[in-house]
């Protein structure tokens, strides 16, 4: 295989690492940011929400525009915007400027991330090579999440919170300089339609409204007029988008993409899986700090075995296992391991021992290294070249929706259970643990649902045919 394809994969993986790193590194530094810039407790959440809303809402639009205008152009523009916005965030001297910079970071991340998988599937056409490329992506995501927690604590303690954003400057510049010669030149699509501006407005506003409603559930409540009203508005906008796509001459998202069982099923399974695994990535870290008394750096180091297990499986085994047993079987095996992981966490004692109670959990995280490459292959398997950016944007969009749902639902359930136990007179550590137990149990239930859906929806591997091409 030509070296340039490996270089291109490295560039795309680096961009993903920067995006994931930014998402996890900021959570550790939020207390320092609040003290320095004077954020209110409610306003502090917008450091995360501004990024999440822009990123999740624009992925689908960015993916389709990448198909129409050029994926390399979209990737370069997104990486440049993300890098510049990171510098602005590091220089921010007020809450408003930081929130605006975080929104721009989300826009840049959406532009770059939406087309990354689309570029990969055109570079790696042989199933075994494609599986290896997706395995690198899975490892990069896990490594970025774990490294971010350690690096955020180290940079904030040793220098200042600003450096969690400045670190993106050398990474972004290196990615841009390498991407220019390494990524394949943009080629005209077979049919370059006009941009569907009305469809873009409907889907972007619908996703932004829906994600905003979800991330504010913890503040307003799931049954509040605020949540229900915005939820109804988001559904109406998205329904209007689907009607528009069915009737437009040049739709933003040709509905043929949803006719592929592998594409539709993989996106649905991914949404449930990502929502469930929020309880591992965030709530385990909170348990280690708030209940067990770990520092931010110790928490990150304590979670490194999970990243090592995921990396070992995704880079060393997953491609070979997928080639031998098929994407569906490896996906189901990975989900089964993750169910076991959250099942153990739902029984985690208040005074847990790392070696006895937490280390086995971290090692079962290897299931993610099996599940994500297989799921990504299934999610992209039905995409013909002209729709690869759209399929990539759709896959990333459902990932962000799942994350937003996990954040809203599982954190709300944990907080409500903790409050009830505290009101009943339980000690703080016991009350917190009880809240986390409920979230872990619900997360395990979501994984069981994902397993059950994968059985009928993804029962036939599709290496030899292309459903989207057949449906076009």
Tab-separated table of C-alpha atoms in Angstrom:
chain	number	residue	atom	x	y	z
A	1	UNK	CA	0.000	0.000	0.000
A	2	UNK	CA	1.436	3.434	-0.921
A	3	UNK	CA	2.978	5.275	2.007
A	4	UNK	CA	0.898	8.381	1.211
A	5	UNK	CA	-2.259	6.585	2.308
A	6	UNK	CA	-0.712	5.808	5.679
A	7	UNK	CA	0.338	9.457	5.946
A	8	UNK	CA	-3.186	10.571	5.113
A	9	UNK	CA	-4.537	8.198	7.764
A	10	UNK	CA	-2.100	9.718	10.250
A	11	UNK	CA	-3.340	13.209	9.418
A	12	UNK	CA	-6.991	12.247	9.815
A	13	UNK	CA	-6.279	10.391	13.063
A	14	UNK	CA	-4.355	13.414	14.381
A	15	UNK	CA	-7.326	15.646	13.646
A	16	UNK	CA	-9.599	13.262	15.520
A	17	UNK	CA	-7.119	13.098	18.407
A	18	UNK	CA	-7.162	16.886	18.625
A	19	UNK	CA	-10.969	16.937	18.670
A	20	UNK	CA	-11.316	14.199	21.311
A	21	UNK	CA	-8.436	15.611	23.358
A	22	UNK	CA	-10.117	19.008	23.409
A	23	UNK	CA	-13.392	17.493	24.576
A	24	UNK	CA	-11.853	15.696	27.577
A	25	UNK	CA	-9.064	18.095	28.502
A	26	UNK	CA	-11.434	20.976	29.204
A	27	UNK	CA	-13.463	19.138	31.852
A	28	UNK	CA	-10.509	18.902	34.245
A	29	UNK	CA	-9.700	22.616	33.896
A	30	UNK	CA	-13.242	23.961	34.401
A	31	UNK	CA	-12.834	24.841	38.110
A	32	UNK	CA	-9.725	26.911	37.305
A	33	UNK	CA	-11.523	28.607	34.393
A	34	UNK	CA	-14.469	29.445	36.660
A	35	UNK	CA	-12.211	31.037	39.275
A	36	UNK	CA	-10.207	33.026	36.725
A	37	UNK	CA	-12.973	34.327	34.448
A	38	UNK	CA	-15.819	34.541	36.972
A	39	UNK	CA	-18.237	32.068	35.391
A	40	UNK	CA	-21.492	31.472	37.225
A	41	UNK	CA	-22.267	27.810	38.032
A	42	UNK	CA	-24.938	27.764	35.306
A	43	UNK	CA	-22.740	29.596	32.818
A	44	UNK	CA	-19.852	27.187	33.343
A	45	UNK	CA	-21.725	24.390	31.571
A	46	UNK	CA	-21.674	26.459	28.377
A	47	UNK	CA	-17.942	25.846	28.040
A	48	UNK	CA	-19.006	22.326	27.062
A	49	UNK	CA	-22.468	23.025	25.653
A	50	UNK	CA	-21.391	25.723	23.148
A	51	UNK	CA	-18.952	23.268	21.593
A	52	UNK	CA	-21.338	20.322	21.685
A	53	UNK	CA	-24.254	22.195	20.087
A	54	UNK	CA	-22.186	23.557	17.197
A	55	UNK	CA	-20.371	20.283	16.621
A	56	UNK	CA	-23.406	18.015	16.750
A	57	UNK	CA	-25.688	20.270	14.726
A	58	UNK	CA	-23.336	20.973	11.815
A	59	UNK	CA	-21.879	17.515	11.145
A	60	UNK	CA	-24.551	16.438	8.665
A	61	UNK	CA	-24.410	19.722	6.744
A	62	UNK	CA	-20.601	19.694	6.691
A	63	UNK	CA	-20.534	16.107	5.453
A	64	UNK	CA	-22.820	16.840	2.524
A	65	UNK	CA	-21.019	20.065	1.643
A	66	UNK	CA	-17.818	18.052	1.629
A	67	UNK	CA	-19.349	15.779	-1.020
A	68	UNK	CA	-20.377	18.777	-3.114
A	69	UNK	CA	-17.465	21.188	-2.607
A	70	UNK	CA	-14.583	18.833	-1.855
A	71	UNK	CA	-13.705	16.821	1.251
A	72	UNK	CA	-10.082	17.938	1.338
A	73	UNK	CA	-11.138	21.585	1.202
A	74	UNK	CA	-13.646	21.023	3.986
A	75	UNK	CA	-11.081	19.203	6.149
A	76	UNK	CA	-8.428	21.910	5.697
A	77	UNK	CA	-10.872	24.741	6.359
A	78	UNK	CA	-12.253	23.020	9.460
A	79	UNK	CA	-8.818	22.259	10.899
A	80	UNK	CA	-7.689	25.848	10.298
A	81	UNK	CA	-10.816	27.260	11.963
A	82	UNK	CA	-10.487	24.904	14.948
A	83	UNK	CA	-6.816	25.862	15.408
A	84	UNK	CA	-7.526	29.614	15.212
A	85	UNK	CA	-10.499	29.294	17.588
A	86	UNK	CA	-8.279	27.392	20.053
A	87	UNK	CA	-5.880	30.334	20.161
A	88	UNK	CA	-8.823	32.691	20.715
A	89	UNK	CA	-10.059	30.472	23.574
A	90	UNK	CA	-6.629	30.506	25.202
A	91	UNK	CA	-6.527	34.315	25.001
A	92	UNK	CA	-10.093	34.773	26.302
A	93	UNK	CA	-10.390	37.219	29.185
A	94	UNK	CA	-14.160	37.024	29.654
A	95	UNK	CA	-16.831	34.307	29.704
A	96	UNK	CA	-18.460	35.620	26.519
A	97	UNK	CA	-15.273	35.430	24.464
A	98	UNK	CA	-14.492	31.905	25.694
A	99	UNK	CA	-17.996	30.645	24.914
A	100	UNK	CA	-17.844	32.204	21.423
A	101	UNK	CA	-14.436	30.598	20.843
A	102	UNK	CA	-15.762	27.226	21.984
A	103	UNK	CA	-18.671	27.559	19.519
A	104	UNK	CA	-16.195	28.266	16.708
A	105	UNK	CA	-14.129	25.274	17.804
A	106	UNK	CA	-17.268	23.176	17.448
A	107	UNK	CA	-17.866	24.521	13.936
A	108	UNK	CA	-14.286	23.741	12.905
A	109	UNK	CA	-14.420	20.271	14.437
A	110	UNK	CA	-17.666	19.521	12.606
A	111	UNK	CA	-16.155	20.554	9.276
A	112	UNK	CA	-13.060	18.391	9.718
A	113	UNK	CA	-14.647	15.396	11.448
A	114	UNK	CA	-17.641	15.132	9.111
A	115	UNK	CA	-15.507	14.275	6.089
A	116	UNK	CA	-12.739	12.232	7.757
A	117	UNK	CA	-14.447	8.855	7.412
A	118	UNK	CA	-15.565	9.810	3.909
A	119	UNK	CA	-11.942	10.366	2.929
A	120	UNK	CA	-10.911	7.105	4.563
A	121	UNK	CA	-13.399	4.924	2.715
A	122	UNK	CA	-12.189	6.305	-0.618
A	123	UNK	CA	-8.538	5.711	0.342
A	124	UNK	CA	-8.991	2.212	1.807
A	125	UNK	CA	-11.250	0.152	-0.430
A	126	UNK	CA	-10.038	-3.362	0.472
A	127	UNK	CA	-12.018	-4.668	3.502
A	128	UNK	CA	-8.999	-5.761	5.553
A	129	UNK	CA	-7.173	-2.455	5.008
A	130	UNK	CA	-10.334	-0.507	5.781
A	131	UNK	CA	-10.749	-2.441	9.027
A	132	UNK	CA	-7.193	-1.487	10.019
A	133	UNK	CA	-7.907	2.170	9.269
A	134	UNK	CA	-11.074	2.130	11.365
A	135	UNK	CA	-9.149	0.395	14.171
A	136	UNK	CA	-6.650	3.269	14.204
A	137	UNK	CA	-9.577	5.682	14.508
A	138	UNK	CA	-11.005	3.752	17.466
A	139	UNK	CA	-7.645	3.736	19.223
A	140	UNK	CA	-7.152	7.452	18.583
A	141	UNK	CA	-10.491	8.280	20.167
A	142	UNK	CA	-9.821	6.214	23.281
A	143	UNK	CA	-6.295	7.564	23.630
A	144	UNK	CA	-7.462	11.158	23.230
A	145	UNK	CA	-10.082	10.793	25.951
A	146	UNK	CA	-7.628	9.254	28.435
A	147	UNK	CA	-4.665	11.485	27.612
A	148	UNK	CA	-6.889	14.552	27.811
A	149	UNK	CA	-7.796	13.916	31.431
A	150	UNK	CA	-4.147	13.493	32.439
A	151	UNK	CA	-2.862	16.332	30.276
A	152	UNK	CA	-5.597	18.717	31.422
A	153	UNK	CA	-4.645	18.271	35.056
A	154	UNK	CA	-0.903	18.562	34.366
A	155	UNK	CA	-1.154	21.684	32.178
A	156	UNK	CA	-3.606	23.426	34.497
A	157	UNK	CA	-1.510	22.721	37.606
A	158	UNK	CA	1.916	23.376	36.045
A	159	UNK	CA	1.096	26.341	33.784
A	160	UNK	CA	-2.461	27.687	33.518
A	161	UNK	CA	-5.827	26.651	32.055
A	162	UNK	CA	-5.099	28.691	28.895
A	163	UNK	CA	-2.568	26.069	27.799
A	164	UNK	CA	-5.217	23.389	27.371
A	165	UNK	CA	-6.247	25.421	24.308
A	166	UNK	CA	-2.812	26.665	23.197
A	167	UNK	CA	-1.626	23.052	22.868
A	168	UNK	CA	-3.890	22.727	19.828
A	169	UNK	CA	-1.813	25.300	17.895
A	170	UNK	CA	1.259	23.140	17.141
A	171	UNK	CA	-0.911	20.050	16.590
A	172	UNK	CA	-3.222	21.917	14.221
A	173	UNK	CA	-0.380	23.511	12.244
A	174	UNK	CA	1.374	20.147	11.878
A	175	UNK	CA	-1.865	18.539	10.684
A	176	UNK	CA	-2.437	21.299	8.103
A	177	UNK	CA	1.111	21.213	6.724
A	178	UNK	CA	1.028	17.428	6.419
A	179	UNK	CA	-2.509	17.297	5.006
A	180	UNK	CA	-1.780	19.578	2.055
A	181	UNK	CA	0.394	17.028	0.199
A	182	UNK	CA	-0.915	13.854	1.846
A	183	UNK	CA	-4.671	14.029	1.341
A	184	UNK	CA	-6.027	13.143	-2.104
A	185	UNK	CA	-6.951	16.064	-4.323
A	186	UNK	CA	-10.646	16.868	-4.526
A	187	UNK	CA	-12.320	15.410	-7.582
A	188	UNK	CA	-15.603	16.643	-9.027
A	189	UNK	CA	-18.577	14.542	-7.982
A	190	UNK	CA	-20.496	12.778	-10.712
A	191	UNK	CA	-23.319	15.272	-10.221
A	192	UNK	CA	-22.650	18.507	-8.386
A	193	UNK	CA	-26.050	19.707	-7.304
A	194	UNK	CA	-26.845	23.024	-5.723
A	195	UNK	CA	-26.679	23.317	-1.960
A	196	UNK	CA	-30.110	22.738	-0.415
A	197	UNK	CA	-30.237	25.914	1.678
A	198	UNK	CA	-33.733	25.303	3.066
A	199	UNK	CA	-32.828	21.738	4.009
A	200	UNK	CA	-29.605	22.973	5.628
A	201	UNK	CA	-31.547	25.541	7.656
A	202	UNK	CA	-34.116	22.975	8.796
A	203	UNK	CA	-31.672	20.245	9.833
A	204	UNK	CA	-29.168	22.594	11.498
A	205	UNK	CA	-31.800	24.481	13.481
A	206	UNK	CA	-33.566	21.228	14.351
A	207	UNK	CA	-30.402	19.555	15.625
A	208	UNK	CA	-29.277	22.663	17.513
A	209	UNK	CA	-32.676	22.988	19.181
A	210	UNK	CA	-32.818	19.295	20.031
A	211	UNK	CA	-29.280	19.123	21.439
A	212	UNK	CA	-29.879	22.309	23.439
A	213	UNK	CA	-33.052	20.812	24.915
A	214	UNK	CA	-31.208	17.615	25.828
A	215	UNK	CA	-28.206	19.264	27.490
A	216	UNK	CA	-30.537	21.472	29.598
A	217	UNK	CA	-32.625	18.562	30.914
A	218	UNK	CA	-30.558	18.470	34.095
A	219	UNK	CA	-31.428	22.119	34.779
A	220	UNK	CA	-35.105	22.187	33.788
A	221	UNK	CA	-36.228	18.563	34.124
A	222	UNK	CA	-37.382	16.071	31.498
A	223	UNK	CA	-41.088	16.872	31.913
A	224	UNK	CA	-40.782	20.673	32.034
A	225	UNK	CA	-42.467	22.993	29.548
A	226	UNK	CA	-39.006	24.157	28.469
A	227	UNK	CA	-37.807	20.651	27.575
A	228	UNK	CA	-41.059	19.443	26.029
A	229	UNK	CA	-41.595	22.644	24.054
A	230	UNK	CA	-38.107	22.704	22.586
A	231	UNK	CA	-38.256	18.963	21.974
A	232	UNK	CA	-41.494	19.351	20.009
A	233	UNK	CA	-40.014	22.229	18.011
A	234	UNK	CA	-36.893	20.181	17.205
A	235	UNK	CA	-39.017	17.228	16.042
A	236	UNK	CA	-41.127	19.518	13.854
A	237	UNK	CA	-38.028	21.041	12.241
A	238	UNK	CA	-36.480	17.627	11.607
A	239	UNK	CA	-39.762	16.293	10.205
A	240	UNK	CA	-39.827	19.283	7.870
A	241	UNK	CA	-36.278	18.436	6.861
A	242	UNK	CA	-37.273	14.873	5.926
A	243	UNK	CA	-40.219	16.143	3.877
A	244	UNK	CA	-37.911	18.585	2.135
A	245	UNK	CA	-35.392	15.831	1.342
A	246	UNK	CA	-38.123	13.682	-0.183
A	247	UNK	CA	-39.238	16.471	-2.534
A	248	UNK	CA	-36.120	18.571	-3.274
A	249	UNK	CA	-34.455	18.228	-6.672
A	250	UNK	CA	-30.983	18.364	-5.055
A	251	UNK	CA	-31.500	17.221	-1.450
A	252	UNK	CA	-28.906	17.850	1.234
A	253	UNK	CA	-29.335	14.257	2.467
A	254	UNK	CA	-30.670	11.915	-0.214
A	255	UNK	CA	-32.981	9.568	1.661
A	256	UNK	CA	-31.434	6.602	-0.134
A	257	UNK	CA	-28.744	6.677	2.554
A	258	UNK	CA	-31.346	5.456	5.072
A	259	UNK	CA	-32.434	2.560	2.836
A	260	UNK	CA	-29.249	0.716	3.705
A	261	UNK	CA	-29.996	-1.551	6.667
A	262	UNK	CA	-26.323	-1.529	7.648
A	263	UNK	CA	-26.140	2.290	7.661
A	264	UNK	CA	-29.430	2.862	9.497
A	265	UNK	CA	-28.868	0.008	11.951
A	266	UNK	CA	-25.262	0.934	12.731
A	267	UNK	CA	-26.215	4.537	13.449
A	268	UNK	CA	-29.016	3.479	15.804
A	269	UNK	CA	-26.790	0.990	17.625
A	270	UNK	CA	-24.037	3.577	17.892
A	271	UNK	CA	-26.383	6.133	19.461
A	272	UNK	CA	-27.326	3.696	22.235
A	273	UNK	CA	-23.740	2.528	22.735
A	274	UNK	CA	-22.271	6.019	23.019
A	275	UNK	CA	-25.033	7.130	25.404
A	276	UNK	CA	-24.287	4.135	27.643
A	277	UNK	CA	-20.521	4.603	27.605
A	278	UNK	CA	-20.818	8.196	28.805
A	279	UNK	CA	-21.330	6.624	32.246
A	280	UNK	CA	-17.904	4.999	31.974
A	281	UNK	CA	-15.915	7.924	30.585
A	282	UNK	CA	-17.290	10.596	32.925
A	283	UNK	CA	-19.000	9.005	35.925
A	284	UNK	CA	-16.127	6.617	36.695
A	285	UNK	CA	-13.811	9.627	36.767
A	286	UNK	CA	-16.198	11.440	39.114
A	287	UNK	CA	-16.406	8.377	41.386
A	288	UNK	CA	-12.625	8.150	41.542
A	289	UNK	CA	-12.287	11.826	42.489
A	290	UNK	CA	-15.358	12.514	44.636
A	291	UNK	CA	-15.652	9.165	46.431
A	292	UNK	CA	-12.170	7.629	46.367
A	293	UNK	CA	-10.271	10.934	46.661
A	294	UNK	CA	-8.089	10.638	43.552
A	295	UNK	CA	-6.553	13.781	42.060
A	296	UNK	CA	-7.256	14.746	38.432
A	297	UNK	CA	-3.889	13.390	37.280
A	298	UNK	CA	-4.297	10.186	39.324
A	299	UNK	CA	-7.732	9.680	37.796
A	300	UNK	CA	-6.355	9.989	34.298
A	301	UNK	CA	-3.531	7.584	35.047
A	302	UNK	CA	-5.991	5.174	36.652
A	303	UNK	CA	-8.002	5.111	33.423
A	304	UNK	CA	-4.982	4.552	31.181
A	305	UNK	CA	-5.270	0.734	31.328
A	306	UNK	CA	-8.597	1.090	29.525
A	307	UNK	CA	-6.912	3.051	26.734
A	308	UNK	CA	-4.101	0.492	26.563
A	309	UNK	CA	-6.604	-2.387	26.393
A	310	UNK	CA	-8.612	-0.631	23.691
A	311	UNK	CA	-5.471	0.183	21.724
A	312	UNK	CA	-4.091	-3.342	21.976
A	313	UNK	CA	-7.342	-4.848	20.720
A	314	UNK	CA	-8.194	-2.259	18.073
A	315	UNK	CA	-4.717	-1.990	16.581
A	316	UNK	CA	-3.543	-5.557	17.099
A	317	UNK	CA	-6.577	-7.806	16.798
A	318	UNK	CA	-9.765	-6.205	15.528
A	319	UNK	CA	-8.912	-6.085	11.816
A	320	UNK	CA	-7.883	-9.749	11.762
A	321	UNK	CA	-10.911	-10.815	13.802
A	322	UNK	CA	-13.274	-8.842	11.570
A	323	UNK	CA	-11.733	-10.393	8.462
A	324	UNK	CA	-12.232	-13.878	9.904
A	325	UNK	CA	-15.558	-13.631	11.742
A	326	UNK	CA	-17.287	-10.604	10.177
A	327	UNK	CA	-18.208	-7.161	11.475
A	328	UNK	CA	-21.490	-8.216	13.088
A	329	UNK	CA	-20.018	-11.023	15.206
A	330	UNK	CA	-17.138	-8.875	16.440
A	331	UNK	CA	-19.525	-6.012	17.199
A	332	UNK	CA	-21.726	-8.310	19.311
A	333	UNK	CA	-18.687	-9.670	21.161
A	334	UNK	CA	-17.495	-6.151	21.933
A	335	UNK	CA	-20.921	-5.054	23.200
A	336	UNK	CA	-21.099	-8.170	25.419
A	337	UNK	CA	-17.784	-7.227	27.049
A	338	UNK	CA	-19.024	-3.667	27.595
A	339	UNK	CA	-22.225	-4.962	29.214
A	340	UNK	CA	-20.027	-6.885	31.635
A	341	UNK	CA	-17.982	-3.747	32.303
A	342	UNK	CA	-20.990	-1.622	33.260
A	343	UNK	CA	-22.478	-4.548	35.178
A	344	UNK	CA	-19.375	-4.622	37.392
A	345	UNK	CA	-19.540	-0.861	37.865
A	346	UNK	CA	-23.164	-1.119	39.001
A	347	UNK	CA	-21.850	-3.200	41.957
A	348	UNK	CA	-18.794	-1.029	42.706
A	349	UNK	CA	-18.290	-0.705	46.482
A	350	UNK	CA	-18.034	2.678	48.192
A	351	UNK	CA	-14.460	2.035	49.293
A	352	UNK	CA	-13.365	0.349	46.087
A	353	UNK	CA	-9.889	-1.088	45.645
A	354	UNK	CA	-8.301	-0.108	42.360
A	355	UNK	CA	-6.627	-3.474	41.782
A	356	UNK	CA	-9.590	-5.631	42.798
A	357	UNK	CA	-12.574	-3.521	41.710
A	358	UNK	CA	-11.499	-0.991	39.073
A	359	UNK	CA	-8.698	-2.635	37.111
A	360	UNK	CA	-10.936	-5.486	35.797
A	361	UNK	CA	-13.404	-2.824	34.649
A	362	UNK	CA	-10.662	-0.974	32.768
A	363	UNK	CA	-9.545	-4.173	31.046
A	364	UNK	CA	-13.097	-5.005	29.929
A	365	UNK	CA	-13.000	-1.661	28.124
A	366	UNK	CA	-11.216	-3.665	25.417
A	367	UNK	CA	-14.738	-4.386	24.170
A	368	UNK	CA	-14.806	-0.843	22.802
A	369	UNK	CA	-11.747	-1.681	20.702
A	370	UNK	CA	-13.719	-4.524	19.142
A	371	UNK	CA	-17.088	-2.815	18.818
A	372	UNK	CA	-16.220	0.591	17.349
A	373	UNK	CA	-14.128	-0.492	14.325
A	374	UNK	CA	-16.754	-3.114	13.436
A	375	UNK	CA	-19.592	-0.627	13.903
A	376	UNK	CA	-17.804	2.028	11.847
A	377	UNK	CA	-17.251	-0.451	9.028
A	378	UNK	CA	-20.947	-1.359	9.068
A	379	UNK	CA	-21.999	2.303	9.227
A	380	UNK	CA	-19.910	3.196	6.174
A	381	UNK	CA	-20.357	-0.056	4.214
A	382	UNK	CA	-23.421	1.097	2.324
A	383	UNK	CA	-21.957	4.404	1.158
A	384	UNK	CA	-20.978	4.860	-2.458
A	385	UNK	CA	-18.172	7.320	-3.119
A	386	UNK	CA	-20.436	10.262	-3.965
A	387	UNK	CA	-22.227	9.907	-0.604
A	388	UNK	CA	-19.227	9.005	1.585
A	389	UNK	CA	-19.076	12.460	3.184
A	390	UNK	CA	-22.792	12.359	3.957
A	391	UNK	CA	-22.522	8.894	5.524
A	392	UNK	CA	-19.514	10.070	7.534
A	393	UNK	CA	-21.385	13.169	8.737
A	394	UNK	CA	-24.442	11.087	9.639
A	395	UNK	CA	-22.325	8.593	11.608
A	396	UNK	CA	-20.623	11.398	13.534
A	397	UNK	CA	-23.958	13.150	14.108
A	398	UNK	CA	-25.557	10.126	15.767
A	399	UNK	CA	-22.421	9.790	17.895
A	400	UNK	CA	-22.855	13.348	19.201
A	401	UNK	CA	-26.598	12.886	19.755
A	402	UNK	CA	-25.842	9.745	21.745
A	403	UNK	CA	-23.278	11.620	23.799
A	404	UNK	CA	-25.717	14.448	24.510
A	405	UNK	CA	-28.408	11.959	25.549
A	406	UNK	CA	-25.962	10.134	27.792
A	407	UNK	CA	-24.859	13.357	29.444
A	408	UNK	CA	-28.413	14.534	30.037
A	409	UNK	CA	-30.136	11.304	31.033
A	410	UNK	CA	-27.482	9.435	33.009
A	411	UNK	CA	-26.148	12.456	34.901
A	412	UNK	CA	-29.707	13.494	35.776
A	413	UNK	CA	-30.568	10.014	37.054
A	414	UNK	CA	-27.360	9.871	39.104
A	415	UNK	CA	-27.974	13.314	40.625
A	416	UNK	CA	-31.608	12.532	41.483
A	417	UNK	CA	-30.674	9.220	43.136
A	418	UNK	CA	-27.887	10.894	45.105
A	419	UNK	CA	-30.258	13.602	46.347
A	420	UNK	CA	-32.797	10.998	47.439
A	421	UNK	CA	-30.176	9.000	49.348
A	422	UNK	CA	-28.781	12.149	50.947
A	423	UNK	CA	-32.269	13.180	52.061
A	424	UNK	CA	-32.660	9.714	53.579
A	425	UNK	CA	-29.604	10.346	55.759
A	426	UNK	CA	-26.989	8.330	53.867
A	427	UNK	CA	-23.337	9.515	54.052
A	428	UNK	CA	-22.117	11.576	51.100
A	429	UNK	CA	-19.843	8.883	49.675
A	430	UNK	CA	-22.583	6.268	49.911
A	431	UNK	CA	-25.162	8.599	48.343
A	432	UNK	CA	-22.841	9.462	45.441
A	433	UNK	CA	-22.053	5.794	44.876
A	434	UNK	CA	-25.755	4.929	44.839
A	435	UNK	CA	-26.352	7.575	42.166
A	436	UNK	CA	-23.529	6.265	40.035
A	437	UNK	CA	-24.793	2.683	40.469
A	438	UNK	CA	-28.152	3.674	38.959
A	439	UNK	CA	-26.478	5.385	35.982
A	440	UNK	CA	-24.227	2.375	35.361
A	441	UNK	CA	-27.185	-0.003	35.505
A	442	UNK	CA	-29.183	2.101	33.036
A	443	UNK	CA	-26.108	2.278	30.786
A	444	UNK	CA	-25.876	-1.516	30.863
A	445	UNK	CA	-29.539	-1.646	29.861
A	446	UNK	CA	-28.859	0.626	26.876
A	447	UNK	CA	-26.072	-1.729	25.775
A	448	UNK	CA	-28.420	-4.704	26.073
A	449	UNK	CA	-30.850	-2.821	23.819
A	450	UNK	CA	-28.018	-2.100	21.346
A	451	UNK	CA	-27.110	-5.806	21.329
A	452	UNK	CA	-30.736	-6.757	20.704
A	453	UNK	CA	-31.079	-4.304	17.811
A	454	UNK	CA	-27.805	-5.368	16.210
A	455	UNK	CA	-29.007	-8.978	15.935
A	456	UNK	CA	-31.826	-8.341	13.401
A	457	UNK	CA	-30.668	-5.069	11.825
A	458	UNK	CA	-27.080	-6.063	11.110
A	459	UNK	CA	-27.469	-9.759	10.518
A	460	UNK	CA	-26.063	-9.802	6.957
A	461	UNK	CA	-22.514	-8.564	6.283
A	462	UNK	CA	-22.196	-6.502	3.100
A	463	UNK	CA	-18.596	-6.715	1.890
A	464	UNK	CA	-19.516	-7.670	-1.643
A	465	UNK	CA	-22.362	-5.299	-2.418
A	466	UNK	CA	-23.343	-1.697	-1.998
A	467	UNK	CA	-26.927	-1.078	-0.982
A	468	UNK	CA	-26.786	2.651	-1.631
A	469	UNK	CA	-25.582	2.098	-5.147
A	470	UNK	CA	-28.382	-0.365	-5.721
A	471	UNK	CA	-30.944	2.009	-4.276
A	472	UNK	CA	-29.723	5.135	-6.081
